Coordinates of C-alpha atoms in Angstrom, one line a residue:
Chain A
X27 CA -9.4 -24.7 -197.5
X28 CA -9.8 -28.7 -198.4
X29 CA -12.1 -29.6 -201.1
X30 CA -13.9 -33.1 -201.3
X31 CA -11.7 -35.6 -203.3
X32 CA -13.3 -36.1 -206.8
X33 CA -14.3 -39.6 -207.6
X34 CA -13.1 -39.7 -211.2
X35 CA -9.2 -39.1 -212.1
X36 CA -7.6 -37.7 -215.4
X37 CA -4.9 -40.3 -216.6
X38 CA -1.5 -39.4 -217.3
X39 CA -0.3 -40.3 -220.8
X40 CA 0.1 -43.8 -221.2
X41 CA 3.9 -44.2 -221.7
X42 CA 4.3 -42.6 -218.4
X43 CA 5.3 -45.6 -216.7
X44 CA 7.9 -46.3 -219.2
X45 CA 9.4 -43.0 -219.1
X46 CA 9.8 -43.3 -215.6
X47 CA 11.3 -46.3 -215.3
X48 CA 13.3 -47.0 -218.7
X49 CA 16.5 -46.1 -216.6
X50 CA 15.8 -49.0 -213.9
X51 CA 14.6 -51.3 -216.7
X52 CA 17.7 -51.0 -218.6
X53 CA 19.8 -51.4 -215.3
X54 CA 17.9 -54.6 -214.5
X55 CA 18.2 -56.2 -217.7
X56 CA 22.1 -55.3 -217.9
X57 CA 22.4 -56.5 -214.5
X58 CA 20.4 -59.8 -215.4
X59 CA 22.7 -60.4 -218.4
X60 CA 25.7 -59.8 -216.1
X61 CA 24.6 -61.9 -213.3
X62 CA 23.3 -64.7 -215.5
X63 CA 25.9 -64.8 -218.0
X64 CA 26.5 -68.7 -217.5
X65 CA 22.8 -69.3 -217.5
X66 CA 22.4 -67.5 -221.0
X67 CA 25.3 -69.9 -222.4
X68 CA 23.1 -72.9 -221.1
X69 CA 20.3 -71.1 -222.9
X70 CA 22.5 -71.8 -225.9
X71 CA 22.7 -75.3 -224.8
X72 CA 18.9 -75.4 -225.1
X73 CA 18.8 -73.6 -228.6
X74 CA 20.7 -76.6 -229.8
X75 CA 18.0 -78.9 -228.2
X76 CA 15.3 -77.0 -229.7
X77 CA 16.8 -77.1 -232.8
X78 CA 16.5 -81.0 -232.5
X79 CA 12.6 -80.5 -231.6
X80 CA 10.1 -80.6 -234.4
X81 CA 9.8 -77.0 -235.3
X82 CA 6.6 -75.9 -234.2
X83 CA 7.6 -77.1 -230.7
X84 CA 10.6 -75.0 -230.6
X85 CA 8.6 -72.2 -231.9
X86 CA 6.0 -72.6 -229.1
X87 CA 8.3 -72.4 -226.4
X88 CA 10.7 -69.3 -227.7
X89 CA 7.7 -67.2 -228.6
X90 CA 6.0 -68.2 -224.9
X91 CA 8.9 -67.3 -223.0
X92 CA 8.8 -64.1 -224.7
X93 CA 5.4 -63.3 -224.6
X94 CA 5.5 -64.4 -220.9
X95 CA 8.2 -61.8 -219.9
X96 CA 7.0 -58.8 -221.9
X97 CA 3.3 -59.7 -220.6
X98 CA 4.5 -59.3 -217.2
X99 CA 6.6 -56.1 -217.7
X100 CA 3.6 -54.7 -220.1
X101 CA 0.9 -55.4 -217.3
X102 CA 3.1 -53.9 -214.8
X103 CA 3.2 -50.8 -216.7
X104 CA -0.6 -51.0 -217.6
X105 CA -1.4 -51.0 -213.8
X106 CA 0.6 -48.8 -213.1
X107 CA -0.7 -46.3 -215.6
X108 CA -4.2 -47.0 -214.2
X109 CA -3.9 -46.8 -210.5
X110 CA -2.1 -43.4 -211.2
X111 CA -4.3 -40.0 -211.5
X112 CA -4.8 -36.6 -210.9
X113 CA -7.9 -34.4 -210.5
X114 CA -8.2 -30.7 -210.0
X115 CA -11.0 -29.8 -207.6
X116 CA -11.7 -26.3 -206.6
X117 CA -8.3 -25.2 -204.9
X118 CA -6.8 -28.6 -204.4
X119 CA -4.8 -31.0 -207.0
X120 CA -5.2 -34.6 -206.0
X121 CA -2.5 -36.7 -207.1
X122 CA -2.7 -40.7 -207.0
X123 CA -0.2 -43.2 -207.6
X124 CA 1.7 -46.4 -206.6
X125 CA 0.8 -50.1 -207.0
X126 CA 1.9 -52.0 -203.8
X127 CA 2.1 -48.7 -201.7
X128 CA -0.7 -46.4 -202.4
X129 CA 0.1 -42.6 -202.1
X130 CA -2.5 -39.8 -202.2
X131 CA -1.3 -36.3 -202.4
X132 CA -3.4 -33.2 -201.8
X133 CA -1.4 -29.9 -203.1
X134 CA -3.3 -26.7 -202.1
X135 CA -3.2 -24.4 -204.8
X136 CA -3.3 -21.3 -202.8
X137 CA 0.3 -22.2 -201.9
X138 CA 1.3 -22.8 -205.4
X139 CA 4.6 -20.7 -206.1
X140 CA 5.2 -21.7 -209.6
X141 CA 4.6 -24.4 -212.2
X142 CA 7.5 -25.3 -214.6
X143 CA 7.3 -27.4 -217.5
X144 CA 10.1 -29.8 -217.9
X145 CA 11.4 -32.3 -220.8
X146 CA 13.6 -34.7 -220.3
X147 CA 15.3 -36.1 -223.2
X148 CA 13.4 -39.5 -223.3
X149 CA 10.1 -37.5 -223.0
X150 CA 10.9 -35.0 -225.6
X151 CA 11.5 -37.4 -228.1
X152 CA 7.6 -38.8 -227.6
X153 CA 6.3 -35.1 -227.4
X154 CA 5.6 -35.4 -223.7
X155 CA 6.2 -33.4 -220.7
X156 CA 6.0 -32.9 -216.8
X157 CA 4.8 -30.2 -214.5
X158 CA 6.8 -29.2 -211.5
X159 CA 5.0 -27.5 -208.9
X160 CA 7.0 -25.7 -206.5
X161 CA 5.0 -24.6 -203.2
X162 CA 5.6 -22.0 -200.8
X163 CA 8.3 -22.8 -198.0
X164 CA 7.1 -25.1 -195.1
X165 CA 4.4 -26.7 -197.0
X166 CA 6.0 -29.5 -198.4
X167 CA 8.4 -30.3 -201.2
X168 CA 8.1 -29.6 -204.8
X169 CA 5.6 -32.4 -206.7
X170 CA 6.1 -33.7 -210.2
X171 CA 3.3 -34.3 -212.4
X172 CA 4.0 -36.2 -215.5
X173 CA 4.0 -37.4 -218.2
X174 CA 1.4 -35.6 -220.2
X175 CA 1.6 -34.1 -224.1
X176 CA 3.0 -31.0 -224.3
X177 CA -0.2 -29.2 -225.2
X178 CA -2.0 -30.6 -222.1
X179 CA 0.6 -29.7 -220.0
X180 CA 0.6 -26.0 -221.1
X181 CA -3.1 -26.3 -220.4
X182 CA -3.0 -27.9 -217.3
X183 CA 0.0 -25.3 -216.1
X184 CA -2.6 -22.3 -216.7
X185 CA -5.2 -24.0 -215.1
X186 CA -3.5 -24.4 -211.8
X187 CA -2.2 -20.9 -212.1
X188 CA -5.4 -19.7 -212.5
X189 CA -6.7 -21.5 -209.5
X190 CA -4.0 -20.6 -207.3
X191 CA -5.5 -17.1 -207.7
X192 CA -2.4 -15.0 -208.3
X193 CA -3.2 -14.5 -211.9
X194 CA -6.1 -12.3 -213.5
X195 CA -8.5 -14.6 -215.9
X196 CA -9.7 -13.9 -219.0
X197 CA -13.4 -14.2 -218.8
X198 CA -14.2 -15.5 -222.0
X199 CA -11.9 -18.3 -222.0
X200 CA -11.4 -18.9 -218.1
X201 CA -7.7 -19.2 -218.4
X202 CA -5.5 -16.5 -217.0
X203 CA -4.3 -13.5 -218.9
X204 CA -1.2 -14.4 -221.3
X205 CA 1.5 -14.7 -219.3
X206 CA 3.6 -12.1 -222.1
X207 CA 7.4 -12.7 -221.8
X208 CA 9.6 -10.4 -222.8
X209 CA 12.7 -11.7 -223.8
X210 CA 16.1 -10.3 -222.3
X211 CA 18.5 -12.5 -223.4
X212 CA 19.8 -15.4 -225.5
X213 CA 23.4 -16.9 -225.0
X214 CA 24.4 -18.6 -228.3
X215 CA 25.3 -22.4 -227.8
X216 CA 28.7 -21.6 -229.6
X217 CA 29.4 -19.3 -226.6
X218 CA 28.4 -21.4 -224.1
X219 CA 30.7 -24.2 -225.4
X220 CA 33.7 -22.0 -226.0
X221 CA 33.1 -20.8 -222.2
X222 CA 33.1 -24.2 -221.1
X223 CA 36.4 -24.9 -222.8
X224 CA 38.0 -21.7 -221.4
X225 CA 37.3 -22.5 -217.9
X226 CA 38.2 -26.3 -218.5
X227 CA 41.6 -24.9 -219.8
X228 CA 42.8 -24.0 -216.4
X229 CA 42.0 -27.4 -215.1
X230 CA 43.4 -29.0 -218.1
X231 CA 46.5 -26.5 -217.7
X232 CA 47.5 -27.6 -213.9
X233 CA 46.5 -31.5 -214.9
X234 CA 49.4 -30.9 -217.7
X235 CA 51.6 -29.4 -215.2
X236 CA 51.3 -32.4 -212.9
X237 CA 51.9 -34.9 -215.9
X238 CA 55.0 -33.1 -216.9
X239 CA 56.2 -33.1 -213.4
X240 CA 55.3 -36.6 -212.8
X241 CA 56.8 -38.1 -216.1
X242 CA 60.3 -36.0 -215.3
X243 CA 60.6 -36.8 -211.7
X244 CA 60.0 -40.7 -212.5
X245 CA 62.4 -40.4 -215.3
X246 CA 65.3 -38.9 -213.1
X247 CA 64.5 -41.4 -210.6
X248 CA 65.5 -43.8 -213.1
X249 CA 62.4 -45.2 -213.6
X250 CA 61.8 -46.6 -217.4
X251 CA 58.8 -45.4 -219.6
X252 CA 56.6 -48.1 -218.2
X253 CA 57.1 -46.4 -214.8
X254 CA 56.5 -42.8 -216.3
X255 CA 53.2 -43.8 -218.2
X256 CA 52.0 -45.4 -214.8
X257 CA 52.7 -42.1 -213.0
X258 CA 50.1 -41.0 -215.3
X259 CA 47.4 -43.0 -213.7
X260 CA 46.7 -41.0 -211.1
X261 CA 45.2 -38.0 -213.1
X262 CA 42.8 -40.1 -215.2
X263 CA 40.2 -39.8 -212.6
X264 CA 40.6 -36.4 -212.4
X265 CA 40.7 -35.6 -216.3
X266 CA 37.6 -37.8 -216.3
X267 CA 35.6 -35.8 -213.6
X268 CA 36.7 -32.7 -215.4
X269 CA 35.3 -34.1 -218.7
X270 CA 32.2 -35.2 -217.4
X271 CA 31.3 -32.4 -215.5
X272 CA 32.2 -30.0 -218.3
X273 CA 29.6 -32.0 -220.7
X274 CA 26.9 -32.3 -218.5
X275 CA 27.1 -28.7 -217.8
X276 CA 27.0 -28.0 -221.3
X277 CA 24.0 -30.2 -222.1
X278 CA 22.1 -28.0 -219.5
X279 CA 23.2 -24.7 -220.6
X280 CA 23.2 -24.8 -224.0
X281 CA 20.2 -23.3 -225.9
X282 CA 19.9 -20.8 -223.2
X283 CA 17.4 -18.0 -223.1
X284 CA 16.4 -15.5 -220.5
X285 CA 12.7 -13.7 -220.2
X286 CA 10.7 -11.7 -218.2
X287 CA 7.2 -12.2 -216.9
X288 CA 4.8 -11.4 -214.3
X289 CA 5.8 -14.2 -212.4
X290 CA 9.5 -13.3 -212.5
X291 CA 12.6 -14.2 -214.9
X292 CA 11.7 -17.1 -217.0
X293 CA 14.8 -19.5 -217.9
X294 CA 14.8 -22.0 -221.0
X295 CA 17.7 -24.0 -221.5
X296 CA 19.0 -27.7 -222.5
X297 CA 20.1 -29.2 -225.4
X298 CA 19.0 -33.0 -224.6
X299 CA 16.4 -32.5 -221.8
X300 CA 14.4 -29.0 -222.1
X301 CA 14.1 -27.2 -218.9
X302 CA 11.9 -24.0 -218.4
X303 CA 12.6 -22.2 -214.7
X304 CA 11.1 -19.4 -213.1
X305 CA 12.5 -17.5 -210.5
X306 CA 10.2 -15.4 -208.4
X307 CA 11.9 -12.0 -207.3
X308 CA 10.5 -12.4 -204.0
X309 CA 12.0 -15.8 -203.2
X310 CA 15.7 -14.3 -204.7
X311 CA 18.0 -14.9 -201.2
X312 CA 21.2 -13.7 -202.9
X313 CA 22.7 -13.1 -206.4
X314 CA 26.2 -13.7 -207.3
X315 CA 28.8 -13.0 -210.3
X316 CA 31.5 -15.2 -211.0
X317 CA 34.7 -14.4 -213.2
X318 CA 36.9 -17.1 -213.8
X319 CA 40.6 -16.6 -214.4
X320 CA 40.5 -17.2 -218.5
X321 CA 36.8 -15.7 -218.6
X322 CA 38.6 -12.4 -217.4
X323 CA 41.1 -12.3 -220.3
X324 CA 37.9 -12.3 -222.7
X325 CA 35.7 -10.4 -220.3
X326 CA 32.9 -12.9 -219.5
X327 CA 31.1 -13.5 -216.3
X328 CA 28.4 -15.7 -215.2
X329 CA 25.5 -14.8 -212.9
X330 CA 23.8 -16.9 -210.3
X331 CA 20.8 -16.6 -207.7
X332 CA 20.0 -18.3 -204.8
X333 CA 16.4 -19.2 -204.7
X334 CA 15.0 -20.3 -201.2
X335 CA 14.1 -23.8 -200.9
X336 CA 14.7 -24.5 -204.6
X337 CA 18.0 -26.8 -204.4
X338 CA 16.5 -29.1 -201.7
X339 CA 15.0 -31.5 -204.1
X340 CA 17.2 -34.7 -204.9
X341 CA 18.6 -35.0 -208.4
X342 CA 18.3 -31.5 -209.3
X343 CA 20.7 -30.3 -206.5
X344 CA 23.2 -32.4 -208.2
X345 CA 23.0 -30.3 -211.2
X346 CA 25.7 -27.7 -211.4
X347 CA 23.6 -25.2 -213.3
X348 CA 20.5 -25.6 -211.0
X349 CA 20.7 -21.7 -209.8
X350 CA 22.2 -20.3 -213.2
X351 CA 20.7 -17.2 -214.2
X352 CA 23.1 -16.4 -217.3
X353 CA 25.6 -19.1 -217.9
X354 CA 27.8 -16.8 -219.9
X355 CA 27.8 -13.4 -221.3
X356 CA 29.8 -10.2 -221.4
X357 CA 30.8 -8.7 -218.2
X358 CA 28.7 -5.6 -218.9
X359 CA 25.5 -7.3 -219.7
X360 CA 25.8 -9.6 -216.6
X361 CA 26.7 -6.5 -214.4
X362 CA 23.3 -5.1 -216.1
X363 CA 21.5 -8.0 -215.1
X364 CA 22.8 -7.9 -211.6
X365 CA 21.3 -4.8 -211.2
X366 CA 18.1 -5.7 -212.4
X367 CA 17.7 -8.5 -210.0
X368 CA 19.6 -7.4 -207.0
X369 CA 18.8 -3.5 -207.4
X370 CA 22.4 -2.7 -206.7
X371 CA 24.5 -0.6 -209.0
X372 CA 28.1 -2.0 -208.6
X373 CA 29.5 1.3 -209.9
X374 CA 27.7 3.2 -207.2
X375 CA 28.8 1.1 -204.5
X376 CA 31.5 2.5 -202.3
X377 CA 33.7 -0.6 -201.5
X378 CA 35.9 -0.8 -198.7
X379 CA 39.3 -2.6 -199.7
X380 CA 41.4 -4.8 -197.1
X381 CA 44.3 -3.5 -195.5
X382 CA 47.8 -4.3 -196.9
X383 CA 48.6 -6.5 -194.4
X384 CA 46.2 -9.2 -195.9
X385 CA 48.7 -9.8 -198.2
X386 CA 50.4 -11.7 -195.6
X387 CA 47.4 -14.3 -195.4
X388 CA 45.9 -14.2 -198.9
X389 CA 48.2 -12.6 -201.5
X390 CA 46.5 -13.1 -204.7
X391 CA 43.0 -12.1 -203.7
X392 CA 44.2 -9.3 -201.2
X393 CA 43.5 -6.6 -204.0
X394 CA 40.3 -7.9 -204.7
X395 CA 38.8 -8.3 -201.5
X396 CA 36.3 -5.7 -200.4
X397 CA 33.0 -4.9 -198.9
X398 CA 30.4 -2.6 -199.6
X399 CA 27.2 -1.8 -197.9
X400 CA 23.8 0.0 -199.7
X401 CA 20.3 1.0 -198.7
X402 CA 19.2 -2.5 -199.2
X403 CA 22.0 -4.9 -199.5
X404 CA 25.2 -5.8 -198.7
X405 CA 28.2 -6.5 -201.6
X406 CA 31.3 -8.5 -201.0
X407 CA 34.0 -9.3 -203.3
X408 CA 36.0 -12.7 -202.8
X409 CA 38.2 -15.4 -204.3
X410 CA 41.1 -14.7 -206.7
X411 CA 41.4 -17.7 -209.3
X412 CA 37.4 -17.2 -209.8
X413 CA 36.8 -13.6 -208.5
X414 CA 33.1 -13.5 -207.1
X415 CA 30.9 -10.6 -206.4
X416 CA 27.9 -11.6 -203.9
X417 CA 25.1 -9.5 -202.7
X418 CA 22.3 -10.1 -200.0
X419 CA 19.5 -7.9 -199.2
X420 CA 19.6 -7.2 -195.5
X421 CA 16.0 -8.5 -195.8
X422 CA 17.1 -11.7 -196.4
X423 CA 19.8 -12.1 -193.4
X424 CA 19.2 -14.8 -190.8
X425 CA 22.0 -14.5 -188.7
X426 CA 25.4 -12.7 -188.8
X427 CA 28.9 -14.5 -187.7
X428 CA 32.4 -13.2 -187.0
X429 CA 35.4 -15.5 -186.6
X430 CA 38.9 -14.9 -186.3
X431 CA 41.7 -17.3 -186.7
X432 CA 45.0 -17.3 -184.8
X433 CA 46.9 -15.7 -187.9
X434 CA 44.1 -13.3 -188.2
X435 CA 44.4 -12.4 -184.7
X436 CA 48.2 -11.7 -185.0
X437 CA 47.5 -9.4 -188.0
X438 CA 44.5 -7.9 -186.1
X439 CA 41.9 -9.3 -189.1
X440 CA 38.3 -10.8 -188.8
X441 CA 36.2 -12.3 -191.1
X442 CA 32.6 -11.5 -191.3
X443 CA 29.9 -13.9 -192.5
X444 CA 26.0 -13.8 -193.4
X445 CA 23.8 -16.9 -192.8
X446 CA 21.0 -17.0 -195.5
X447 CA 18.0 -19.3 -195.7
X448 CA 18.4 -22.8 -196.9
X449 CA 19.3 -22.7 -200.3
X450 CA 21.7 -19.6 -200.3
X451 CA 25.4 -20.5 -200.8
X452 CA 26.9 -18.0 -198.5
X453 CA 28.1 -14.4 -198.0
X454 CA 31.6 -13.6 -196.5
X455 CA 33.9 -11.1 -196.1
X456 CA 37.2 -12.1 -195.3
X457 CA 40.0 -10.0 -193.6
X458 CA 38.4 -7.0 -192.1
X459 CA 40.3 -4.9 -189.6
X460 CA 38.6 -5.9 -186.4
X461 CA 37.3 -2.3 -185.5
X462 CA 35.7 -2.5 -189.1
X463 CA 34.3 -6.0 -188.5
X464 CA 32.6 -5.1 -185.2
X465 CA 31.0 -2.1 -187.0
X466 CA 30.1 -4.5 -189.7
X467 CA 28.6 -7.0 -187.7
X468 CA 26.3 -4.6 -185.7
X469 CA 25.4 -2.8 -188.7
X470 CA 24.4 -5.9 -190.7
X471 CA 22.3 -7.3 -187.8
X472 CA 20.5 -3.8 -187.3
X473 CA 19.7 -3.6 -190.8
X474 CA 18.5 -7.0 -191.0
X475 CA 15.8 -6.3 -188.4
X476 CA 15.0 -2.7 -189.9
X477 CA 14.6 -4.2 -193.4
X478 CA 12.1 -7.0 -192.2
X479 CA 9.9 -4.7 -191.0
X480 CA 9.8 -2.5 -193.7
X481 CA 8.8 -5.3 -195.5
X482 CA 6.1 -6.3 -193.4
X483 CA 4.7 -3.1 -192.1
Chain B
X5 CA 49.8 -5.0 -180.6
X6 CA 47.8 -4.5 -177.1
X7 CA 45.2 -2.2 -178.8
X8 CA 44.6 -4.8 -181.6
X9 CA 44.3 -7.4 -179.0
X10 CA 41.5 -5.0 -177.2
X11 CA 39.7 -4.6 -180.9
X12 CA 39.6 -7.9 -181.0
X13 CA 38.2 -8.4 -177.5
X14 CA 35.5 -5.6 -178.6
X15 CA 34.5 -7.5 -181.4
X16 CA 33.9 -10.9 -179.8
X17 CA 32.8 -9.8 -176.0
X18 CA 31.4 -6.4 -176.5
X19 CA 31.8 -4.8 -173.4
X20 CA 28.7 -2.8 -173.7
X21 CA 26.8 -5.8 -173.4
X22 CA 26.1 -8.3 -170.3
X23 CA 27.6 -11.5 -170.9
X24 CA 27.2 -14.7 -169.2
X25 CA 29.3 -17.7 -168.9
X26 CA 28.3 -21.5 -168.9
X27 CA 28.5 -23.5 -165.9
X28 CA 31.7 -24.8 -164.5
X29 CA 29.7 -28.3 -164.2
X30 CA 30.2 -28.3 -168.2
X31 CA 33.8 -28.4 -167.3
X32 CA 33.5 -31.6 -165.2
X33 CA 31.8 -33.4 -167.9
X34 CA 33.8 -32.3 -170.7
X35 CA 36.9 -33.4 -168.7
X36 CA 35.5 -37.1 -168.4
X37 CA 37.0 -38.1 -171.5
X38 CA 40.2 -36.9 -171.2
X39 CA 40.7 -38.1 -167.9
X40 CA 39.8 -41.7 -169.0
X41 CA 42.1 -41.3 -171.8
X42 CA 44.9 -39.9 -169.3
X43 CA 44.3 -43.0 -166.6
X44 CA 44.2 -45.5 -169.3
X45 CA 47.6 -44.2 -171.2
X46 CA 49.5 -43.9 -167.6
X47 CA 48.3 -47.2 -167.1
X48 CA 49.7 -49.0 -170.6
X49 CA 52.9 -46.5 -170.1
X50 CA 53.6 -48.0 -167.0
X51 CA 52.9 -51.4 -167.8
X52 CA 55.1 -51.5 -171.0
X53 CA 57.9 -49.4 -169.1
X54 CA 58.0 -52.6 -166.7
X55 CA 58.0 -54.9 -169.6
X56 CA 60.6 -52.7 -171.6
X57 CA 58.6 -52.4 -174.7
X58 CA 59.8 -49.0 -175.5
X59 CA 57.9 -48.1 -178.5
X60 CA 54.6 -48.6 -177.3
X61 CA 55.5 -47.2 -173.8
X62 CA 56.6 -44.0 -175.8
X63 CA 53.4 -44.1 -177.7
X64 CA 51.4 -44.2 -174.6
X65 CA 53.4 -41.3 -173.0
X66 CA 52.5 -39.2 -176.0
X67 CA 49.0 -39.8 -175.6
X68 CA 48.8 -39.2 -172.2
X69 CA 50.5 -36.0 -172.9
X70 CA 48.2 -35.0 -175.8
X71 CA 45.2 -36.1 -173.2
X72 CA 46.8 -33.9 -170.6
X73 CA 47.0 -30.9 -172.9
X74 CA 43.4 -31.4 -174.0
X75 CA 42.5 -31.4 -169.7
X76 CA 44.6 -28.2 -169.8
X77 CA 42.9 -26.5 -172.5
X78 CA 39.3 -27.5 -171.9
X79 CA 38.9 -24.7 -169.0
X80 CA 40.1 -21.7 -171.5
X81 CA 37.9 -22.8 -174.1
X82 CA 34.8 -23.1 -171.9
X83 CA 35.5 -19.7 -170.3
X84 CA 35.5 -18.6 -173.4
X85 CA 31.7 -19.9 -174.3
X86 CA 29.4 -17.0 -173.2
X87 CA 26.0 -15.2 -174.6
X88 CA 24.8 -11.7 -174.3
X89 CA 21.0 -11.0 -174.8
X90 CA 20.2 -7.8 -176.3
X91 CA 17.3 -5.7 -177.1
X92 CA 16.6 -7.2 -180.7
X93 CA 19.0 -10.1 -181.2
X94 CA 21.1 -12.8 -179.1
X95 CA 24.9 -12.6 -179.3
X96 CA 26.9 -16.2 -178.7
X97 CA 30.7 -16.0 -178.4
X98 CA 32.9 -19.1 -178.3
X99 CA 36.4 -20.4 -179.3
X100 CA 39.9 -19.8 -178.1
X101 CA 41.9 -20.7 -180.7
X102 CA 39.4 -19.7 -183.6
X103 CA 37.1 -17.3 -182.0
X104 CA 33.4 -17.2 -183.3
X105 CA 30.6 -14.8 -182.7
X106 CA 27.0 -15.2 -183.8
X107 CA 24.4 -12.8 -183.9
X108 CA 20.9 -13.9 -184.2
X109 CA 18.2 -11.3 -184.2
X110 CA 14.8 -12.3 -182.3
X111 CA 12.8 -11.9 -185.2
X112 CA 14.6 -14.7 -187.3
X113 CA 14.3 -17.4 -184.9
X114 CA 12.2 -20.7 -185.7
X115 CA 12.8 -22.8 -183.2
X116 CA 14.4 -22.6 -179.8
X117 CA 15.7 -26.2 -178.8
X118 CA 16.6 -27.1 -174.9
X119 CA 18.6 -30.3 -174.9
X120 CA 19.9 -32.4 -172.1
X121 CA 21.5 -35.8 -172.7
X122 CA 21.8 -38.4 -169.8
X123 CA 25.0 -37.3 -168.3
X124 CA 23.9 -33.8 -168.5
X125 CA 20.6 -34.4 -167.0
X126 CA 22.4 -35.8 -164.1
X127 CA 24.4 -32.8 -163.4
X128 CA 21.5 -30.7 -163.9
X129 CA 22.7 -28.8 -166.9
X130 CA 21.3 -28.7 -170.7
X131 CA 22.3 -27.0 -174.2
X132 CA 19.9 -24.3 -175.7
X133 CA 20.1 -23.8 -179.1
X134 CA 18.9 -21.1 -181.7
X135 CA 17.5 -22.5 -185.0
X136 CA 16.7 -20.1 -188.1
X137 CA 15.9 -20.8 -191.6
X138 CA 19.9 -20.9 -192.1
X139 CA 21.4 -24.3 -192.0
X140 CA 24.9 -22.3 -190.9
X141 CA 23.4 -20.5 -188.0
X142 CA 25.6 -21.7 -185.3
X143 CA 24.2 -20.2 -182.1
X144 CA 24.2 -23.0 -179.3
X145 CA 25.0 -22.4 -175.8
X146 CA 26.0 -25.6 -174.0
X147 CA 26.0 -26.2 -170.2
X148 CA 23.5 -23.6 -168.8
X149 CA 22.2 -24.6 -165.4
X150 CA 18.3 -26.3 -166.2
X151 CA 16.6 -23.5 -164.3
X152 CA 18.6 -20.9 -166.5
X153 CA 18.2 -22.6 -169.5
X154 CA 14.2 -22.8 -169.0
X155 CA 14.2 -19.1 -168.0
X156 CA 16.5 -18.1 -171.3
X157 CA 14.2 -20.2 -173.5
X158 CA 10.7 -18.2 -172.1
X159 CA 12.3 -15.2 -172.5
X160 CA 13.7 -16.0 -176.1
X161 CA 10.3 -17.3 -177.0
X162 CA 8.4 -14.0 -175.6
X163 CA 11.0 -11.9 -177.8
X164 CA 10.6 -14.1 -180.6
X165 CA 6.7 -13.7 -180.3
X166 CA 6.8 -10.1 -179.7
X167 CA 8.8 -9.6 -182.7
X168 CA 6.4 -11.9 -185.0
X169 CA 3.4 -9.8 -183.6
X170 CA 5.3 -6.6 -184.6
X171 CA 5.4 -7.9 -188.2

């Protein structure tokens, strides 16, 4: 399956090294200024020295320094660009990079699961894009290739998909048959903003409660206004966290649209950085609806999916919206899509609630907790501040667990959990009566096997 | 109440399965730490009683009591650790205060780890762990005699392969 490595490589866009390292460059310059502040002041002295010199000499020194520093940076960027390249040969993509430590990477295109086009903010300004290659599980992490002009990125993406052999090819152009994308849902950016504010409202409410209590306690204890203000400081990092998380999430989820193509669901989102992702249905490990308290008042919900192996890669794992299928929509729309993705019709699931005695352990959630088994999947409802509905297809179950703490033992309850592949965010059915839990764990383990066998006849 | 206890027992240690416990040698190993702690705490408590430094003596006595409690608790905890091989899956049950049962279908096993640290190797026991594609699967059986561990691993491997061949 390996192809010989071609001699000549295609080059990426000449701005690539700059786009990849502008953050570091800024950080280095900022750090240098901070560290060498005193020395910079001495440069001021040097400036006075220069002014005493003939004009020509001072110009020579000033320009010389500038040329030297920028020369080093520019030539590093040039060398780095010259030494990076890619080539497509047969069914293999070759990528070479690195100045001091050379890296050669061969990507087997027959293991390609999907190619997404990404445009971080800076790249978008220059009209560039990078490709993110997702490979089948077990054959290495994702590979990023960039930057290219947006047009080139689209062409290369089509070429890679064609070579992966997973799409029929148009004979006249040699490119894969155009992937028609049927739009499913567009979320207005204003709605995303409202939803973010509503969700933050709850945390801000709790924070306000803290502020009031803190101030009252301090004043009652005889502290002056100064002490009362000081008591507010612990709330500050909290507020910052709520704010920054909310803003970053809004920036990712704004401008959101969802479509359907041959490869699966296509997600487009991002205000500053544009993101396009594909969710192949075969890799879906689980689907979740979440309804925060404040959203329930207006009838909104969020839909997320667990995609095998997609969360693993570094910076992206930190993004709160990495698994979002619908950032916010009406409960009816979300329920409809939930059915589309998971094949489970929630109104036809026979949910079994938990017994009344659960109130002793979980007073607010007890009325919501429930489990339902369908022909192909297990559904559970959990949570109370944020109500969640989660479904895991039997074929995706890796193992099943039951747990029972001391209080649960007194009440004759036990919790049941499903372990999914890496990338799944968990499925659990808390506080089932033990006899039900017993039946449930064995039913799940049994169905996991039969479902898997049915998938691989 | 007793019927609830029976139900719980049926859930975590199903009487329809053949359960195997772990080696008592594991208890010996696990008791090393609290034993050492007890000896040290008792010595310190004695020393400070003689020196009449009462606060330190009391702290040492509390540490001794905690270590004793741990020492007494261990056999219950280790007796609760057991496994059962069924036709198509492996059951691992453990924990006394918090009970846990893990069911791993043979078809989902990716790796079977047999591990023996230096101390374990000395007393001739090993642990067997089933690894699946999930990070949260929690199926480790510690303290099996070496030959039992190897036999178990061989059986599990064979069953895993049979299952994979059936796919």
